[in-house]
Coordinates of C-alpha atoms in Angstrom, one line a residue:
M1 CA -52.1 27.9 -34.5
G2 CA -51.6 30.6 -31.9
I3 CA -52.4 34.2 -32.1
E4 CA -51.1 36.9 -29.8
T5 CA -54.1 38.3 -27.9
T6 CA -54.7 41.9 -27.0
L7 CA -54.2 41.1 -23.3
V8 CA -50.9 39.4 -23.8
T9 CA -49.7 42.1 -26.2
R10 CA -50.5 44.8 -23.6
V11 CA -48.7 43.0 -20.8
K12 CA -45.7 42.3 -22.9
D13 CA -45.4 45.9 -24.0
I14 CA -45.5 47.1 -20.4
L15 CA -42.9 44.5 -19.3
K16 CA -40.6 45.6 -22.0
T17 CA -40.2 49.0 -20.2
F18 CA -38.7 47.1 -17.2
D19 CA -35.2 46.0 -18.1
E20 CA -34.8 44.2 -14.8
Y21 CA -37.3 41.4 -15.9
W22 CA -35.3 40.5 -19.0
N23 CA -32.2 38.4 -19.6
D24 CA -30.8 38.6 -23.1
G25 CA -34.3 39.2 -24.5
V26 CA -35.9 36.4 -22.5
L27 CA -38.5 37.2 -19.9
N28 CA -37.8 36.0 -16.3
K29 CA -41.3 35.2 -15.3
Q30 CA -40.3 34.3 -11.7
K31 CA -39.0 37.9 -11.2
V32 CA -42.3 39.3 -12.4
I33 CA -44.2 36.9 -10.0
D34 CA -42.0 37.9 -7.1
A35 CA -42.5 41.6 -7.9
I36 CA -46.3 41.1 -8.0
K37 CA -46.2 39.2 -4.7
N38 CA -44.3 42.1 -3.1
Y39 CA -46.7 44.6 -4.5
D40 CA -44.0 46.4 -6.5
H41 CA -45.4 50.0 -6.8
N42 CA -43.9 50.8 -10.2
L43 CA -44.9 47.6 -11.8
L44 CA -48.5 47.6 -10.5
K45 CA -48.9 51.3 -11.4
A46 CA -47.8 50.5 -15.0
L47 CA -50.0 47.5 -15.3
L48 CA -53.1 49.3 -13.9
S49 CA -52.5 52.2 -16.3
D50 CA -53.8 50.0 -19.1
E51 CA -57.6 49.8 -19.2
I52 CA -57.8 46.2 -20.5
I53 CA -55.4 44.9 -17.8
K54 CA -57.2 46.9 -15.2
K55 CA -60.6 45.6 -16.3
T56 CA -59.3 42.0 -16.3
Y57 CA -57.2 42.0 -13.1
S58 CA -58.7 44.4 -10.6
I59 CA -61.9 45.2 -8.9
N60 CA -63.2 48.5 -7.4
V61 CA -64.1 48.4 -3.7
E62 CA -65.7 51.6 -2.5
G63 CA -63.5 53.7 -4.8
V64 CA -60.3 51.7 -4.1
T65 CA -58.7 49.6 -6.9
V66 CA -57.8 46.2 -5.7
F67 CA -55.3 44.2 -7.9
K68 CA -56.2 40.5 -8.4
Q69 CA -52.8 39.3 -7.4
E70 CA -53.3 35.6 -7.5
E71 CA -55.2 35.6 -10.9
F72 CA -52.4 37.7 -12.5
I73 CA -49.8 35.3 -11.1
D74 CA -51.7 32.3 -12.5
F75 CA -51.4 34.1 -15.9
F76 CA -47.6 33.6 -15.6
R77 CA -47.7 30.0 -14.6
Y78 CA -48.7 28.9 -18.0
K79 CA -46.0 27.1 -19.9
D80 CA -46.5 29.4 -22.9
Y81 CA -48.6 32.4 -21.9
W82 CA -48.1 34.1 -25.3
N83 CA -50.3 31.5 -27.0
D84 CA -54.0 32.1 -26.5
S85 CA -54.8 28.5 -26.9
F86 CA -52.5 27.2 -24.1
T87 CA -54.3 25.6 -21.2
R88 CA -53.3 24.7 -17.7
Y89 CA -55.4 21.5 -17.7
S90 CA -53.3 18.4 -18.3
N91 CA -53.7 16.2 -21.3
E92 CA -55.8 13.7 -19.3
I93 CA -59.5 13.5 -18.9
G94 CA -60.8 12.6 -15.5
L95 CA -62.7 13.7 -12.4
A96 CA -61.1 16.2 -10.1
N97 CA -61.6 17.9 -6.8
E98 CA -59.4 20.9 -5.9
G99 CA -57.1 20.0 -8.8
R100 CA -56.6 16.3 -7.7
Y101 CA -58.0 13.5 -9.9
L102 CA -60.5 11.3 -8.1
R103 CA -62.2 8.1 -8.9
Y104 CA -65.1 8.4 -6.5
N105 CA -66.5 11.5 -5.0
T106 CA -69.9 13.2 -4.9
D107 CA -68.5 16.7 -5.4
V108 CA -66.6 16.7 -8.7
V109 CA -66.0 18.6 -11.8
L110 CA -64.8 17.3 -15.1
N111 CA -61.3 18.3 -16.1
F112 CA -60.1 17.9 -19.6
P113 CA -57.6 19.4 -22.0
Y114 CA -58.6 22.9 -23.1
K115 CA -61.4 23.0 -20.5
D116 CA -60.7 26.7 -19.8
T117 CA -61.0 27.7 -23.5
V118 CA -63.7 28.7 -26.0
L119 CA -63.9 26.6 -29.2
E120 CA -65.7 28.6 -31.8
G121 CA -66.6 25.5 -33.9
G122 CA -67.1 27.0 -37.4
M123 CA -67.7 24.0 -39.6
T124 CA -70.3 24.7 -42.4
K125 CA -70.0 21.4 -44.2
D126 CA -70.1 17.8 -42.8
D127 CA -67.0 16.8 -44.5
R128 CA -64.7 19.7 -43.4
K129 CA -62.4 18.9 -40.6
R130 CA -60.3 22.0 -40.4
S131 CA -58.4 23.1 -37.2
E132 CA -60.4 25.4 -34.9
I133 CA -59.1 28.3 -32.9
Y134 CA -59.2 28.0 -29.1
Y135 CA -59.6 31.2 -27.2
H136 CA -58.3 31.0 -23.7
N137 CA -60.8 32.4 -21.1
I138 CA -58.1 34.4 -19.3
L139 CA -55.4 35.0 -21.9
A140 CA -57.9 36.0 -24.6
K141 CA -60.6 37.7 -22.5
E142 CA -60.7 40.7 -24.8
E143 CA -61.0 38.5 -27.9
I144 CA -63.8 36.5 -26.3
D145 CA -65.7 39.6 -25.4
I146 CA -65.6 40.7 -29.0
L147 CA -66.4 37.2 -30.3
F148 CA -69.6 37.1 -28.2
E149 CA -70.9 40.5 -29.2
P150 CA -74.4 40.4 -30.9
K151 CA -74.1 39.9 -34.7
V152 CA -75.9 41.6 -37.5
L153 CA -78.8 39.6 -38.9
A154 CA -78.9 39.7 -42.7
N155 CA -80.9 38.3 -45.6
V156 CA -84.0 38.4 -43.4
K157 CA -87.2 37.0 -44.9
R158 CA -90.6 36.2 -43.6
Y159 CA -92.2 33.0 -44.9
S160 CA -96.0 32.7 -44.6
F161 CA -98.7 30.7 -46.3
N162 CA -99.2 33.2 -49.1
N163 CA -95.9 35.1 -49.3
I164 CA -92.2 35.4 -48.9
E165 CA -91.2 38.9 -48.1
K166 CA -88.4 41.0 -46.5
A167 CA -88.9 41.3 -42.8
T168 CA -88.7 44.8 -41.3
E169 CA -89.3 43.9 -37.7
F170 CA -89.3 40.9 -35.3
N171 CA -92.3 40.1 -33.1
D172 CA -92.5 37.8 -30.0
S173 CA -95.1 35.8 -31.9
D174 CA -92.6 34.9 -34.7
N175 CA -90.9 31.5 -35.2
L176 CA -87.2 32.0 -36.1
I177 CA -84.6 30.2 -38.1
I178 CA -81.0 31.4 -37.9
K179 CA -78.2 30.4 -40.2
G180 CA -74.7 30.8 -38.7
N181 CA -72.3 29.7 -36.0
N182 CA -74.5 28.4 -33.2
L183 CA -72.2 29.6 -30.3
L184 CA -72.3 33.1 -31.7
A185 CA -76.0 32.8 -32.4
I186 CA -76.7 31.8 -28.8
H187 CA -74.9 34.9 -27.5
S188 CA -76.8 37.1 -30.1
L189 CA -80.1 35.7 -28.8
K190 CA -79.3 36.7 -25.2
N191 CA -80.3 40.3 -25.8
R192 CA -83.9 39.4 -26.4
F193 CA -84.4 35.9 -25.0
A194 CA -82.3 35.7 -21.8
G195 CA -84.5 34.1 -19.2
K196 CA -87.4 33.5 -21.6
V197 CA -86.8 30.1 -23.2
D198 CA -89.0 27.3 -21.7
L199 CA -87.2 24.3 -23.2
I200 CA -84.0 23.7 -25.1
Y201 CA -83.8 20.5 -27.1
I202 CA -80.5 19.7 -28.8
D203 CA -79.2 16.7 -30.8
P204 CA -75.4 17.6 -31.0
P205 CA -72.8 15.7 -32.9
Y206 CA -72.2 12.4 -31.1
N207 CA -68.4 12.3 -31.6
V208 CA -68.6 8.6 -32.8
K209 CA -65.5 6.6 -33.2
S210 CA -65.6 6.0 -37.0
S211 CA -64.3 7.4 -40.2
N212 CA -67.7 9.1 -40.6
N213 CA -67.2 11.2 -37.5
T214 CA -67.9 14.8 -38.6
F215 CA -66.3 16.1 -35.4
L216 CA -62.7 15.2 -36.2
Y217 CA -61.0 18.5 -35.7
N218 CA -57.2 18.6 -36.3
N219 CA -56.5 18.0 -32.7
K220 CA -55.3 14.8 -31.0
Y221 CA -57.6 15.3 -28.1
N222 CA -60.8 14.4 -29.9
R223 CA -62.8 13.9 -26.7
S224 CA -61.6 17.1 -25.1
T225 CA -62.3 19.0 -28.3
W226 CA -65.9 17.8 -28.1
L227 CA -66.2 18.5 -24.4
V228 CA -65.0 22.1 -24.9
F229 CA -67.4 22.5 -27.8
M230 CA -70.3 21.3 -25.6
Q231 CA -69.2 23.2 -22.5
N232 CA -69.2 26.6 -24.3
R233 CA -72.6 26.1 -25.7
L234 CA -74.3 24.6 -22.6
K235 CA -73.0 27.4 -20.4
A236 CA -74.2 30.1 -22.8
A237 CA -77.6 28.4 -23.5
K238 CA -78.3 28.0 -19.7
E239 CA -78.7 31.8 -19.5
L240 CA -81.6 31.7 -22.0
L241 CA -83.7 29.4 -19.8
T242 CA -86.6 30.6 -17.6
S243 CA -86.4 29.9 -13.9
D244 CA -88.4 26.7 -14.4
G245 CA -87.0 26.0 -17.9
A246 CA -85.5 22.6 -18.9
M247 CA -83.0 21.3 -21.4
I248 CA -82.9 18.0 -23.2
V249 CA -79.7 16.7 -24.8
A250 CA -79.8 13.6 -27.1
I251 CA -76.6 11.6 -27.0
D252 CA -75.3 8.0 -27.7
E253 CA -73.0 5.8 -25.6
N254 CA -69.7 7.3 -26.9
E255 CA -69.9 10.5 -24.8
Q256 CA -72.9 9.9 -22.6
A257 CA -70.9 9.4 -19.4
Y258 CA -68.6 12.4 -19.9
L259 CA -71.5 14.6 -20.9
G260 CA -73.3 13.6 -17.7
V261 CA -70.5 14.9 -15.5
L262 CA -70.2 18.0 -17.5
I263 CA -73.9 18.7 -17.1
D264 CA -73.5 18.2 -13.3
E265 CA -70.9 20.9 -13.3
I266 CA -72.8 23.4 -15.4
F267 CA -76.2 22.8 -13.9
P268 CA -75.5 22.3 -10.1
N269 CA -79.1 23.2 -9.0
Y270 CA -80.8 20.9 -11.5
E271 CA -81.8 17.3 -11.6
K272 CA -80.3 15.1 -14.4
H273 CA -82.3 12.1 -15.7
L274 CA -81.1 9.7 -18.3
I275 CA -83.7 8.3 -20.7
T276 CA -83.2 5.4 -23.1
I277 CA -85.0 5.8 -26.4
V278 CA -85.2 2.8 -28.8
H279 CA -85.0 4.6 -32.1
N280 CA -83.6 1.8 -34.4
P281 CA -85.3 -1.5 -33.4
R282 CA -83.5 -3.4 -36.2
G283 CA -80.2 -2.4 -34.7
I284 CA -76.8 -1.1 -36.0
Q285 CA -74.3 -3.9 -36.1
G286 CA -71.3 -3.4 -33.8
T287 CA -68.3 -5.7 -33.0
N288 CA -70.0 -7.2 -29.9
F289 CA -73.5 -5.7 -29.8
S290 CA -76.3 -4.5 -32.1
Y291 CA -77.2 -1.0 -31.1
T292 CA -80.9 -0.1 -31.0
N293 CA -81.0 2.9 -28.7
E294 CA -79.8 6.3 -27.9
F295 CA -80.1 8.4 -24.8
A296 CA -81.6 11.7 -23.8
Y297 CA -80.6 13.7 -20.7
F298 CA -83.5 15.6 -19.2
I299 CA -82.0 18.5 -17.2
I300 CA -84.8 20.0 -15.0
P301 CA -84.9 22.4 -12.0
Q302 CA -84.3 20.6 -8.7
G303 CA -87.3 19.7 -6.6
K304 CA -89.9 20.8 -9.1
K305 CA -92.6 18.8 -10.9
T306 CA -91.4 19.6 -14.4
I307 CA -92.2 16.4 -16.3
I308 CA -96.0 16.1 -16.9
D309 CA -97.8 12.8 -17.0
R310 CA -97.9 11.0 -20.3
K311 CA -101.0 9.9 -22.1
L312 CA -101.2 6.1 -22.1
S313 CA -102.1 3.9 -25.0
E314 CA -105.3 1.8 -24.9
D315 CA -103.4 -1.4 -24.1
E316 CA -101.5 0.3 -21.2
I317 CA -104.6 1.4 -19.3
S318 CA -105.6 -0.6 -16.3
W319 CA -109.4 -0.6 -15.8
S320 CA -111.2 -1.1 -12.5
P321 CA -114.8 -0.6 -11.2
L322 CA -115.8 3.0 -10.4
R323 CA -118.1 1.4 -7.8
N324 CA -116.6 1.0 -4.3
W325 CA -116.4 -2.3 -2.6
G326 CA -115.2 -3.6 0.8
G327 CA -115.5 -1.6 4.0
E328 CA -117.3 1.8 4.1
S329 CA -118.5 1.2 0.5
R330 CA -122.2 1.3 1.1
R331 CA -124.7 4.0 0.0
E332 CA -125.2 5.2 3.5
D333 CA -121.4 5.7 4.0
A334 CA -121.4 8.7 1.5
K335 CA -124.9 9.6 0.3
N336 CA -123.6 12.2 -2.2
C337 CA -121.8 9.3 -4.0
F338 CA -125.1 7.6 -5.0
Y339 CA -126.4 9.0 -8.3
P340 CA -127.0 7.7 -11.8
I341 CA -124.4 7.9 -14.6
I342 CA -126.3 8.4 -17.9
V343 CA -125.4 6.2 -20.9
K344 CA -126.5 6.2 -24.5
N345 CA -125.2 3.7 -27.0
N346 CA -122.7 2.5 -24.5
E347 CA -121.2 6.1 -24.2
I348 CA -121.3 8.1 -21.0
V349 CA -123.3 11.3 -21.9
G350 CA -124.0 12.8 -18.5
F351 CA -124.6 12.5 -14.7
G352 CA -127.8 12.6 -12.8
D353 CA -128.5 14.3 -9.4
V354 CA -127.9 12.6 -6.1
T355 CA -130.7 10.1 -5.5
A356 CA -133.1 10.8 -2.7
D357 CA -132.8 8.5 0.3
N358 CA -136.3 6.9 -0.2
V359 CA -135.6 6.0 -3.8
H360 CA -134.2 2.5 -4.5
P361 CA -133.6 2.0 -8.2
E362 CA -132.4 -1.0 -10.2
K363 CA -128.8 -1.2 -11.2
N364 CA -129.8 -0.2 -14.8
E365 CA -132.9 1.8 -15.5
N366 CA -134.0 2.7 -19.1
I367 CA -135.6 6.1 -19.3
G368 CA -136.4 7.8 -22.6
G369 CA -133.8 6.0 -24.6
Y370 CA -131.1 6.5 -22.0
T371 CA -129.7 4.0 -19.5
Y372 CA -129.2 5.2 -15.9
V373 CA -126.4 3.2 -14.3
Y374 CA -126.3 3.1 -10.5
P375 CA -123.5 1.8 -8.1
I376 CA -125.3 -1.5 -7.2
D377 CA -123.4 -4.7 -7.1
S378 CA -124.4 -8.1 -8.6
S379 CA -126.0 -9.1 -5.3
G380 CA -128.2 -6.1 -5.4
V381 CA -126.4 -4.2 -2.6
E382 CA -126.5 -0.4 -2.9
R383 CA -122.9 0.7 -3.0
K384 CA -121.4 4.1 -3.8
W385 CA -119.3 5.6 -6.6
R386 CA -115.7 6.5 -5.7
Y387 CA -116.3 10.1 -6.6
A388 CA -119.0 12.5 -5.3
R389 CA -121.5 14.0 -7.7
Q390 CA -119.9 17.4 -7.5
T391 CA -116.5 16.2 -8.7
V392 CA -117.2 13.3 -11.0
E393 CA -117.5 15.4 -14.2
Q394 CA -113.8 16.4 -13.8
I395 CA -112.8 12.7 -14.4
K396 CA -115.3 11.9 -17.1
H397 CA -112.5 11.4 -19.6
M398 CA -111.2 8.6 -17.3
L399 CA -114.5 6.6 -17.4
T400 CA -115.8 4.0 -19.7
C401 CA -119.0 2.0 -20.0
V402 CA -118.8 -1.8 -20.2
E403 CA -121.4 -4.4 -20.8
G404 CA -121.4 -7.6 -18.9
K405 CA -122.4 -11.1 -20.1
D406 CA -125.8 -10.6 -18.7
G407 CA -126.3 -7.4 -20.7
I408 CA -126.1 -5.2 -17.6
L409 CA -124.0 -2.0 -18.0
D410 CA -121.4 -1.0 -15.5
I411 CA -118.9 1.9 -15.2
Q412 CA -115.1 1.5 -15.0
I413 CA -112.3 3.9 -14.4
G414 CA -108.9 3.8 -15.9
K415 CA -106.1 6.4 -15.8
D416 CA -105.1 7.3 -19.3
F417 CA -102.0 9.1 -18.0
G418 CA -99.0 8.1 -15.9
Q419 CA -95.4 8.8 -15.2
Y420 CA -92.9 8.5 -17.9
K421 CA -90.6 5.5 -17.6
T422 CA -86.9 5.7 -18.2
V423 CA -87.0 3.4 -21.2
W424 CA -89.1 4.6 -24.2
Q425 CA -90.2 2.2 -26.8
D426 CA -92.7 3.0 -29.5
P427 CA -93.0 2.1 -33.2
R428 CA -93.3 5.8 -33.9
Y429 CA -89.7 6.4 -32.7
D430 CA -88.3 4.4 -35.7
S431 CA -85.9 6.8 -37.3
N432 CA -86.1 5.1 -40.7
I433 CA -89.9 5.5 -41.1
Y434 CA -90.6 8.6 -39.1
G435 CA -87.3 10.3 -39.7
K436 CA -85.7 9.5 -43.1
Q437 CA -88.9 8.5 -45.0
L438 CA -90.9 11.4 -43.5
L439 CA -88.2 13.9 -44.3
G440 CA -87.9 12.5 -47.8
K441 CA -91.6 13.2 -48.5
L442 CA -91.2 16.9 -47.4
V443 CA -87.8 17.5 -48.8
P444 CA -86.9 14.9 -51.4
D445 CA -83.4 16.1 -52.1
N446 CA -81.7 16.1 -48.7
P447 CA -78.4 14.8 -47.3
F448 CA -79.7 13.1 -44.2
T449 CA -79.3 9.4 -43.8
F450 CA -80.6 9.0 -40.2
P451 CA -82.6 12.0 -39.1
K452 CA -84.6 11.9 -35.8
S453 CA -88.1 10.5 -35.7
V454 CA -90.4 13.5 -35.3
Y455 CA -92.4 11.6 -32.8
A456 CA -89.3 10.8 -30.6
V457 CA -88.7 14.6 -30.4
Y458 CA -92.5 15.3 -30.1
D459 CA -92.7 13.1 -26.9
C460 CA -89.6 14.8 -25.5
L461 CA -91.1 18.2 -26.0
Y462 CA -94.5 17.1 -24.7
A463 CA -93.0 15.8 -21.5
V464 CA -91.8 19.3 -20.6
V465 CA -94.2 21.8 -22.3
G466 CA -97.3 19.7 -23.0
N467 CA -99.2 21.9 -20.6
K468 CA -97.5 25.1 -21.7
K469 CA -99.3 26.2 -24.8
D470 CA -97.3 29.4 -25.2
A471 CA -93.8 27.8 -24.6
L472 CA -90.7 29.0 -26.4
I473 CA -88.5 26.1 -27.6
L474 CA -84.9 26.5 -28.8
D475 CA -82.8 24.0 -30.8
F476 CA -79.3 25.3 -31.7
F477 CA -78.3 22.0 -33.4
A478 CA -81.3 22.1 -35.7
G479 CA -80.1 19.5 -38.2
S480 CA -83.0 18.8 -40.5
G481 CA -85.5 20.9 -38.5
T482 CA -87.3 18.1 -36.6
T483 CA -87.7 20.2 -33.5
G484 CA -89.6 22.8 -35.5
H485 CA -91.8 20.1 -37.0
A486 CA -92.5 18.5 -33.6
T487 CA -93.4 22.0 -32.2
M488 CA -96.0 22.4 -35.0
L489 CA -97.4 18.9 -34.3
L490 CA -97.8 19.8 -30.6
N491 CA -99.7 23.0 -31.5
K492 CA -101.9 21.1 -34.0
N493 CA -102.9 18.5 -31.4
D494 CA -103.9 20.8 -28.6
G495 CA -104.4 24.2 -30.3
G496 CA -101.3 25.6 -28.7
N497 CA -99.2 28.6 -29.8
R498 CA -95.7 27.4 -29.0
K499 CA -92.9 29.1 -30.9
Y500 CA -89.6 27.6 -32.0
I501 CA -86.1 29.1 -32.6
L502 CA -83.9 26.9 -34.8
V503 CA -80.1 27.6 -35.3
E504 CA -77.9 25.7 -37.7
Q505 CA -74.6 26.6 -39.2
M506 CA -74.4 24.0 -41.9
E507 CA -75.0 25.0 -45.5
Y508 CA -78.2 23.0 -45.9
V509 CA -80.2 25.4 -43.7
E510 CA -82.1 26.9 -46.6
S511 CA -82.3 23.8 -48.7
V512 CA -83.5 21.5 -45.9
I513 CA -84.8 23.3 -42.8
V514 CA -86.4 26.2 -44.6
E515 CA -87.9 23.9 -47.3
R516 CA -89.2 21.5 -44.6
M517 CA -91.0 24.3 -42.7
K518 CA -92.3 25.8 -46.0
S519 CA -93.8 22.4 -46.9
L520 CA -95.5 22.2 -43.5
I521 CA -96.9 25.7 -43.8
H522 CA -98.7 24.5 -46.9
D523 CA -99.7 21.1 -45.5
E524 CA -103.4 20.6 -44.9
D525 CA -102.8 19.4 -41.3
F526 CA -101.1 22.7 -40.4
K527 CA -102.9 25.3 -42.5
E528 CA -105.1 26.5 -39.5
Q529 CA -101.9 27.4 -37.5
N530 CA -100.0 30.6 -37.4
S531 CA -97.0 28.7 -38.7
S532 CA -95.1 31.5 -40.5
F533 CA -91.5 32.0 -39.7
V534 CA -88.6 34.4 -40.0
F535 CA -85.3 33.4 -41.6
A536 CA -82.1 35.3 -40.9
E537 CA -78.3 34.8 -41.3
L538 CA -75.5 36.0 -39.1
M539 CA -74.0 38.5 -41.5
E540 CA -70.7 37.2 -42.7
Q541 CA -67.5 39.2 -43.0
N542 CA -64.4 36.9 -42.9
Q543 CA -66.6 33.8 -42.9
K544 CA -67.4 34.3 -46.5
F545 CA -63.7 34.3 -47.4
I546 CA -63.2 31.1 -45.4
R547 CA -66.0 29.5 -47.4
L548 CA -64.5 30.7 -50.7
I549 CA -61.1 29.4 -49.7
E550 CA -62.4 25.9 -48.6
E551 CA -64.4 25.5 -51.8
T552 CA -61.6 26.4 -54.1
K553 CA -60.1 23.4 -56.0
E554 CA -57.8 25.2 -58.4
E555 CA -54.6 27.0 -57.4
N556 CA -55.0 29.7 -60.1
K557 CA -58.3 30.8 -58.5
L558 CA -56.5 31.5 -55.2
D559 CA -54.9 34.7 -56.7
D560 CA -58.4 36.3 -57.1
I561 CA -59.3 35.3 -53.5
I562 CA -56.0 36.8 -52.2
D563 CA -56.8 40.1 -54.0
D564 CA -60.3 40.1 -52.6
I565 CA -58.9 39.4 -49.1
K566 CA -56.4 42.2 -49.3
E567 CA -59.1 44.6 -50.4
N568 CA -62.0 43.6 -48.2
A569 CA -61.1 41.2 -45.4
F570 CA -60.1 41.9 -41.8
L571 CA -56.6 40.6 -41.2
N572 CA -54.6 39.4 -38.3
F573 CA -52.3 42.4 -37.6
K574 CA -49.2 40.1 -37.4
V575 CA -49.4 39.1 -41.0
E576 CA -47.1 40.4 -43.7
M577 CA -49.8 40.4 -46.3
E578 CA -47.6 41.6 -49.1
R579 CA -45.8 38.2 -48.9
V580 CA -49.0 36.2 -49.4
T581 CA -48.8 35.8 -53.1
N582 CA -48.1 33.1 -55.6
D583 CA -45.0 35.0 -56.6
D584 CA -43.4 34.8 -53.2
E585 CA -40.6 32.2 -52.9
D586 CA -41.9 30.8 -49.6
F587 CA -45.6 30.8 -50.5
K588 CA -45.4 29.5 -54.0
P589 CA -44.0 26.0 -53.3
L590 CA -46.8 25.2 -50.9
S591 CA -49.5 22.7 -51.8
I592 CA -53.0 24.0 -52.4
E593 CA -54.1 22.7 -49.1
E594 CA -51.2 24.4 -47.3
K595 CA -51.9 27.7 -49.0
K596 CA -55.6 27.4 -48.0
K597 CA -54.5 27.0 -44.4
V598 CA -52.2 30.0 -44.6
L599 CA -55.0 32.1 -46.1
I600 CA -57.5 31.1 -43.4
G601 CA -54.9 31.8 -40.8
I602 CA -54.3 35.4 -41.8
L603 CA -57.9 36.3 -41.3
D604 CA -58.9 38.0 -38.0
Q605 CA -60.7 35.4 -36.0
N606 CA -62.9 38.0 -34.4
Q607 CA -64.3 39.3 -37.7
Y608 CA -65.9 36.2 -39.0
Y609 CA -69.3 37.9 -38.6
V610 CA -70.3 41.5 -38.5
P611 CA -71.1 42.8 -35.0
Y612 CA -74.4 44.6 -34.4
S613 CA -72.4 47.6 -33.0
E614 CA -71.1 48.2 -36.6
I615 CA -74.5 48.2 -38.3
D616 CA -74.3 51.8 -39.3
D617 CA -70.8 51.4 -41.0
S618 CA -71.5 52.2 -44.6
S619 CA -68.8 49.8 -45.8
Y620 CA -71.2 46.9 -45.0
G621 CA -73.8 48.2 -47.4
L622 CA -76.8 47.5 -45.1
G623 CA -80.1 48.9 -46.2
E624 CA -82.8 50.5 -44.1
V625 CA -85.0 47.4 -44.1
E626 CA -82.2 45.3 -42.6
K627 CA -81.3 48.0 -40.1
S628 CA -84.9 48.3 -39.1
F629 CA -85.2 44.5 -38.5
N630 CA -82.0 44.4 -36.4
H631 CA -83.0 47.4 -34.3
S632 CA -86.4 45.8 -33.7
F633 CA -84.7 42.5 -32.7
Y634 CA -82.0 43.8 -30.4
E635 CA -83.3 47.1 -29.1
R636 CA -86.7 45.7 -28.3
G637 CA -85.0 42.9 -26.4
V638 CA -83.3 45.5 -24.2
E639 CA -86.5 47.4 -23.7
N640 CA -88.3 44.3 -22.5
E641 CA -85.8 43.4 -19.8

């Protein structure tokens, strides 16, 4: 479905004043291109007299207006430039350099149909597969600018341990859950959070090849639809990251390769690492293989140590003597490394002073109920510890006391941390036990059949922000709220004060995510945390009519919706609304599904949600409490920049 954009309309209206470019009502595009190439004075003057055209196709250089000739000519090289969803990218997906498809090259971008468009992606239920509008980045620039304006946040509530109340302001210490279109939510978050998010973790729709695929838009280019969907969101979300911020994207084998090249294009100054996570050890039966794993792309700043060392399990730790051996290992080689390590009940409890040169103790000496362990080998040779007395306390957590067969105590060292490997296996990653069953205990009535293990997400978050106790974490595909849960677990385990922002547009936001976080607030394990959160919705305008239309099962109820739309909705200006009625001879014979498509099509795509710039419009009926919250959220964000 195409709509005539503001830019196209303005250009078309101006060209209509020039008869020489038309033949029997048909525009001769080549004549227009030739005139632009020759800098036709009258045509350029007319085009630049329009502010939208001038803003889109000119720049100001020291007071001189320079027309973007080539960009405007590109505008005319589209097959059908009146359609905002037309794209110059061919209906083939591949790697390209300077417009030519390549098989092998180190400097490539991913070309795919509709790559130069914006896909709004407005599904609110898993089983809805309606056609989505594509906004072309050149042809629909004005529409995209309006689409991405900050939106009013409505139905705002603050959930705490003791209370649920209306929120009048937003603080930087607040956790946040937003219900609404995630692309528009990301753009709404920019005012306050641009350059402030430490980690973005997302688990987007995987675009699986099955009848259960919830990403089956009415478009024959299923993969390109998904790629546009992801490109729009990744580009916008990148602006929210701090200079050393990172992004993690969970994915499976269906789109992993294409997503990787897309990431390379959007994040050119970042490293991309692909991690394999075994999340279903029993496997999902396929035609040729049983699938046990998924992937996670870690996108981190280039050349920086972003991923912290992981804590090893007991069976992974490799222990070795703290006492030196071999060359230059004797006491006299480093006198400040000869001192007792104090042990009680086989636990290290302290460290003695460096031993005087004229004192020659036994390997173990019992003094007042404590055992003093010295670096003396089994032959009685006085050796030295690997660490000097002044630094050994810093590695106390890496030391353990062991008892030999002869009853003599010795000290061993073992690193309990190490680099993350690229294959992650842990029983805690089991999505059935620590995803589905865990969620079922918190929210018994939920629609999720295979939610993420909270510990798989926990370890992903820990790898990036384990040493950032005040980190801000964003998930704009929040699903069942696992990222929020994992953030709370991190804080519980190390006393941190990390905050989460969760965005989800599906209708289960309140029934699942909010209920899950409410359950955690009242859980004994989390009651010591400041785990309150603010819930808000992008305020609907036309979106509420779309929901009513989609949920209607009976034709006679469409009349009431049509009357409501005529009275209260924002409409596409091209529509003859008086003909949209069950009495019209063209409309009446349509099936109920066809009528629903027509009704959705007549709604102005840019008015799905209420823009913040319209907050004082009395027709929206916003109260002072909601206005106060929005001003706090948006104006404070501007002040802090």
